[in-house]
GROMACS .gro file of C-alpha atoms in nm:
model
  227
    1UNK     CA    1   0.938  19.536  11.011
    2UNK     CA    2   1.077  19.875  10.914
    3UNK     CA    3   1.301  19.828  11.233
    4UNK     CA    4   1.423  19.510  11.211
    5UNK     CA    5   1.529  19.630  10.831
    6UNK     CA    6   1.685  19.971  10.953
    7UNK     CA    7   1.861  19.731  11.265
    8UNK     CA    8   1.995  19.474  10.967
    9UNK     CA    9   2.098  19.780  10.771
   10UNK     CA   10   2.338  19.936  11.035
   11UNK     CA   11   2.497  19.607  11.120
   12UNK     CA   12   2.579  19.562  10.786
   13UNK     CA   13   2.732  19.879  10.769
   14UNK     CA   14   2.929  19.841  11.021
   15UNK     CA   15   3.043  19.540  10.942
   16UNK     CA   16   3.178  19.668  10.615
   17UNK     CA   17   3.345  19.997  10.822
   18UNK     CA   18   3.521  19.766  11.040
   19UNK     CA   19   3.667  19.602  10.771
   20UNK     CA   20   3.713  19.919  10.557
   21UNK     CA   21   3.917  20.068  10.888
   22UNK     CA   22   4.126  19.714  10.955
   23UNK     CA   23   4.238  19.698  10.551
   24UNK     CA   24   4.302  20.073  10.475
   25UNK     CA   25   4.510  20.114  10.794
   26UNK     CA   26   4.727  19.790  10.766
   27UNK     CA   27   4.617  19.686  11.092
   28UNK     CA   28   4.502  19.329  10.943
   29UNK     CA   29   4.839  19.132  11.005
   30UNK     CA   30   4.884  18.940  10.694
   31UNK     CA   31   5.283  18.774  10.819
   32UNK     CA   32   5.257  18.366  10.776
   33UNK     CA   33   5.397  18.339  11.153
   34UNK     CA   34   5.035  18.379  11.278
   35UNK     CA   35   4.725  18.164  11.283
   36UNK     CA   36   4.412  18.348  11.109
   37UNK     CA   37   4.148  18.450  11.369
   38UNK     CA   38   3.890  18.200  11.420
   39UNK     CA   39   3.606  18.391  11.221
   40UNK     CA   40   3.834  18.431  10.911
   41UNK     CA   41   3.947  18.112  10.907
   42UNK     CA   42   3.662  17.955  10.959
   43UNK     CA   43   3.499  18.160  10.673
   44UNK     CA   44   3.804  18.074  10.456
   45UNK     CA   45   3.734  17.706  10.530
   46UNK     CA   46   3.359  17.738  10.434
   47UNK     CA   47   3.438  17.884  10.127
   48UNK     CA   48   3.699  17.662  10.018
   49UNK     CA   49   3.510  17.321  10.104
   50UNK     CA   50   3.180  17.450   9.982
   51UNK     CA   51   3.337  17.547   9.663
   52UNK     CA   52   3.577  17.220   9.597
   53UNK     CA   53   3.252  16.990   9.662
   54UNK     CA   54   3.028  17.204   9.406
   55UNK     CA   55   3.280  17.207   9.155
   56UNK     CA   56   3.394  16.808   9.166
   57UNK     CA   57   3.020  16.672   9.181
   58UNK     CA   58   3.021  16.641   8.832
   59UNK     CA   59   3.353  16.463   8.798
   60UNK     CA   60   3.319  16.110   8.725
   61UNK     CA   61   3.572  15.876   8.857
   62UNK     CA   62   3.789  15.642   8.605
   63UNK     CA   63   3.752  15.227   8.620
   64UNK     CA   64   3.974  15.097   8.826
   65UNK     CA   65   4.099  15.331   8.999
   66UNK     CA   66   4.313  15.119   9.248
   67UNK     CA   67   4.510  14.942   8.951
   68UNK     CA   68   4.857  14.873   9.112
   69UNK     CA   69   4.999  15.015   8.805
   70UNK     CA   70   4.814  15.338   8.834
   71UNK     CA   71   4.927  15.354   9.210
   72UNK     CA   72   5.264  15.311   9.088
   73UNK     CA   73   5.250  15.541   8.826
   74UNK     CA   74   5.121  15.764   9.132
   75UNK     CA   75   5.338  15.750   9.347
   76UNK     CA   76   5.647  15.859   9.123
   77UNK     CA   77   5.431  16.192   9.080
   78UNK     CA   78   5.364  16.265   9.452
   79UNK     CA   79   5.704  16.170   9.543
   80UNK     CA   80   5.885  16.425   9.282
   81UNK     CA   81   5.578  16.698   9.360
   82UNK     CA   82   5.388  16.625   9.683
   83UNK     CA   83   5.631  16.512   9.908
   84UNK     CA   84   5.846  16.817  10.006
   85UNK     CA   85   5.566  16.990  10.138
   86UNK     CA   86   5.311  16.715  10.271
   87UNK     CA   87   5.584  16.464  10.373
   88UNK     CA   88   5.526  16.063  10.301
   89UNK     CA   89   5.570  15.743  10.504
   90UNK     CA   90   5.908  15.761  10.642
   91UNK     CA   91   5.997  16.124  10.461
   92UNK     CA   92   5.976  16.412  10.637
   93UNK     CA   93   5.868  16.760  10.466
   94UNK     CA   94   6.069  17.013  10.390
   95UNK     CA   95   6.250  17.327  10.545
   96UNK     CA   96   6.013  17.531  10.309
   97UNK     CA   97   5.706  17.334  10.354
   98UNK     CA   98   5.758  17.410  10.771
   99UNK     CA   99   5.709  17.820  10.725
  100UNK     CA  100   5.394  17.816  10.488
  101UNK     CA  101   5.087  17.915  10.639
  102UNK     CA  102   4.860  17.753  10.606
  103UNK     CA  103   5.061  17.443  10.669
  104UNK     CA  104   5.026  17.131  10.410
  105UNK     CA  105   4.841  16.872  10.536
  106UNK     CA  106   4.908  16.538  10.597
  107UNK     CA  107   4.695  16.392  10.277
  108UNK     CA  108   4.698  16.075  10.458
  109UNK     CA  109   4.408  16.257  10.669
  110UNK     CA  110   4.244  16.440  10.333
  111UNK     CA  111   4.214  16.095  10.168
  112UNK     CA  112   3.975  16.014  10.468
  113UNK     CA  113   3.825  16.388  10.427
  114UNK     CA  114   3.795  16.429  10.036
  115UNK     CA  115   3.630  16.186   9.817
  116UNK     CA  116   3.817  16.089   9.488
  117UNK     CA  117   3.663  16.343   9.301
  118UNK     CA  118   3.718  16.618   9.510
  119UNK     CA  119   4.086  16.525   9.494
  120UNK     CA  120   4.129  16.512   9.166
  121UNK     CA  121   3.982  16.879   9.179
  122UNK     CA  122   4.181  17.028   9.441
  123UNK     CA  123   4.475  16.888   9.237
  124UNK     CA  124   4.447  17.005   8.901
  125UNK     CA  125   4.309  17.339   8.993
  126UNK     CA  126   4.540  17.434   9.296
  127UNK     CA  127   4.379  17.647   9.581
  128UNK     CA  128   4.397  17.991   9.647
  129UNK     CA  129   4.526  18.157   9.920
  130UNK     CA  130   4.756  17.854  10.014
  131UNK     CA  131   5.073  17.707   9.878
  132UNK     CA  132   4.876  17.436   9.704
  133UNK     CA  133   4.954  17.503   9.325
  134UNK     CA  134   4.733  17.422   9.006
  135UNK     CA  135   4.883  17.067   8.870
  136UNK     CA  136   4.664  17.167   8.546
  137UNK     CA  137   4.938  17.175   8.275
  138UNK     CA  138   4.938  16.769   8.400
  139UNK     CA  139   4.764  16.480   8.208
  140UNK     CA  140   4.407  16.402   8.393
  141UNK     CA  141   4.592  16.032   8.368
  142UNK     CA  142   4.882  16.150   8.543
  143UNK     CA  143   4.662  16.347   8.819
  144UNK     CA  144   4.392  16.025   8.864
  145UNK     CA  145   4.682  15.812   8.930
  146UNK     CA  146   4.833  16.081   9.223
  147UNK     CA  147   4.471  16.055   9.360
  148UNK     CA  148   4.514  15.681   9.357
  149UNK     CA  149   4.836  15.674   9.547
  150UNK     CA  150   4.697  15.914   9.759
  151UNK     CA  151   4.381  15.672   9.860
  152UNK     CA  152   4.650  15.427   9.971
  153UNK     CA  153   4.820  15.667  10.193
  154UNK     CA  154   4.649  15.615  10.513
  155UNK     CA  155   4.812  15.311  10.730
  156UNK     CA  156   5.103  15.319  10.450
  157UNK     CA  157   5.417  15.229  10.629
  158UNK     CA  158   5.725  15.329  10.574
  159UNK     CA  159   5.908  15.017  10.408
  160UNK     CA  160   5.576  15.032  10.158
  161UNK     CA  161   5.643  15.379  10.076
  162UNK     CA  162   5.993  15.279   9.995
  163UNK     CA  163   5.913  14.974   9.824
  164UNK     CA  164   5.653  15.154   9.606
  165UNK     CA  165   5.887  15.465   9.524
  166UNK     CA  166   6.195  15.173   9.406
  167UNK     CA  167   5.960  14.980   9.222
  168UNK     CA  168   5.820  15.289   9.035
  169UNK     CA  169   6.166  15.413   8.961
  170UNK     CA  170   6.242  15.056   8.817
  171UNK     CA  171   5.990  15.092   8.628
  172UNK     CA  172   6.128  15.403   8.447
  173UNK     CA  173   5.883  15.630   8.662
  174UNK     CA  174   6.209  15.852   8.805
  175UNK     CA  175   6.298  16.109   8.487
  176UNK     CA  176   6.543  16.292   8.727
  177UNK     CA  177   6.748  15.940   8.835
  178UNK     CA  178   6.890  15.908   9.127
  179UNK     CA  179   6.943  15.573   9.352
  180UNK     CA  180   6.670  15.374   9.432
  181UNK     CA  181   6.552  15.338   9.780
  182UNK     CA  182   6.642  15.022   9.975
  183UNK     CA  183   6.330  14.846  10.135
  184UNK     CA  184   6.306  14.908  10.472
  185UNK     CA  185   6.448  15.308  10.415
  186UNK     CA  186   6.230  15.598  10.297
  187UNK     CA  187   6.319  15.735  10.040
  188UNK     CA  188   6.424  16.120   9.999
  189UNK     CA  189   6.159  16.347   9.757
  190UNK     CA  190   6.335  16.496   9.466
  191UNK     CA  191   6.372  16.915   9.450
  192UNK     CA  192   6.066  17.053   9.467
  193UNK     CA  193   5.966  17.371   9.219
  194UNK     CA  194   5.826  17.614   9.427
  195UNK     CA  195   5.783  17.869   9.197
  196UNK     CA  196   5.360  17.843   9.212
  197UNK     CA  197   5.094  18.058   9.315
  198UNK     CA  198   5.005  18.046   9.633
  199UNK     CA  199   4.691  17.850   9.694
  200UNK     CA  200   4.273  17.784  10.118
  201UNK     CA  201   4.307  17.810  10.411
  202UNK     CA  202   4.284  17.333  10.314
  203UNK     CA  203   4.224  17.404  10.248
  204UNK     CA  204   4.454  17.596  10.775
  205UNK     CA  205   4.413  17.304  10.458
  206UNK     CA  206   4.157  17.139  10.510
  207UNK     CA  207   3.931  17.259  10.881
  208UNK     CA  208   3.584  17.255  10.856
  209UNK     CA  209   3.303  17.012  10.931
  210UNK     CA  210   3.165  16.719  10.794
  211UNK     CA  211   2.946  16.700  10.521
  212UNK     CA  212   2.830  16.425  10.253
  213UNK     CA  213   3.055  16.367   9.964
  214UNK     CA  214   2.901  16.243   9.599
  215UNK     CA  215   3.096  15.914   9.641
  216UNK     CA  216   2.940  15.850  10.001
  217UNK     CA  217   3.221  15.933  10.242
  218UNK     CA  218   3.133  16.179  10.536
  219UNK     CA  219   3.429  16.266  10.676
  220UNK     CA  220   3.523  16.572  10.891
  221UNK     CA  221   3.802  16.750  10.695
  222UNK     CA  222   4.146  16.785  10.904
  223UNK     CA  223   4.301  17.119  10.924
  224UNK     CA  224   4.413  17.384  10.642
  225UNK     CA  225   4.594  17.293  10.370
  226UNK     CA  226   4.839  17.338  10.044
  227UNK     CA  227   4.981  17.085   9.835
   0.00000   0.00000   0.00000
């Protein structure tokens, strides 16, 4: 027993050199225009999914929840915030959104991976370590309804995107103005603010594997990322 302890207790201490000797002597490369290694990012990707399902278990989901006027009052949100950086039907991301590392993910994929919960979660609290910011200083009616667009995302075309986003505008959803998007054409994001703290690896954004969500899905989450 006493050996197995003393064995334990050196790899542990090694451990904690190595990583003493790779962060005191800059050798960890910490530039966005390389991947993680596999262990950290897998251990980023633990944390971060581990952490977003304890936290959103307790999070009950509001009544209706598909309501087309919630969708459409969602969709005005992600198209002024979300798009530039995790692109829409039809819209492609921005210049910005193509250098961050860990790269946005398509949230087309995390509404397959996340349950509606965990979305709401991820974002009103933001993640760290990514460029996924903290939508917090947001009504929990305004974020609900960005988690109900964002259920309808997957097998969203283009001319529904487009429809959605004119519609919404119409509907005095657009404060910024701007011309409303024919059908058929997607329609552009407005300016993004980038000025937010950088937020896991999903969140990489969201690798990692499967595992049961309160609401039932069991999904395997798609790679690392911000919002």
């Amino acid at each position: 027993m006493r050996v197995v302890v003393a064995t334990l207790a050196v790899v542990v201490g090694l451990v904690v050199l190595t990583g003493a000797v790779l962060i005191f002597s800059g050798a960890y490369y910490v530039g966005a225009d390389k991947p993680h290694w596999s262990s950290t990012a897998w251990l980023l990707t633990q944390a971060r999914d581990r952490s977003i399902r304890a936290h959103a278990s307790g999070i009950a989901v509001p009544v209706g929840l598909d309501n087309p006027s919630r969708i459409l009052a969602g969709v005005s949100h992600y198209s002024e915030h979300c798009a530039g950086c995790h692109g829409a039907p039809g819209a492609e991301r921005d210049d910005l959104a193509e250098g961050l590392y860990p790269r946005p993910p398509n949230l087309a994929e995390a509404a397959r991976a996340y349950t509606p919960a965990e979305l709401f979660w991820i974002i009103k609290h933001g993640i760290r370590m990514t460029a996924m910011p903290s939508w917090g200083d947001h009504s929990d009616d305004e974020l609900w309804a960005t988690v109900a667009f964002i259920e309808k995302l997957p097998g969203m075309t283009d001319q529904e995107y487009a429809k959605l986003v004119a519609s919404s505008r119409a509907h005095g959803g657009d404060q910024h103005g701007g011309q409303e998007p024919q059908p058929g054409s997607a329609p552009q994001p407005a300016a993004k603010n980038y000025e937010h703290p950088a937020g896991p690896e999903t969140a990489q954004q969201p690798g990692g594997g499967g595992h049961d969500h309160p609401a039932g899905k069991k999904h395997d989450h798609p790679p690392v990322h911000g919002h």
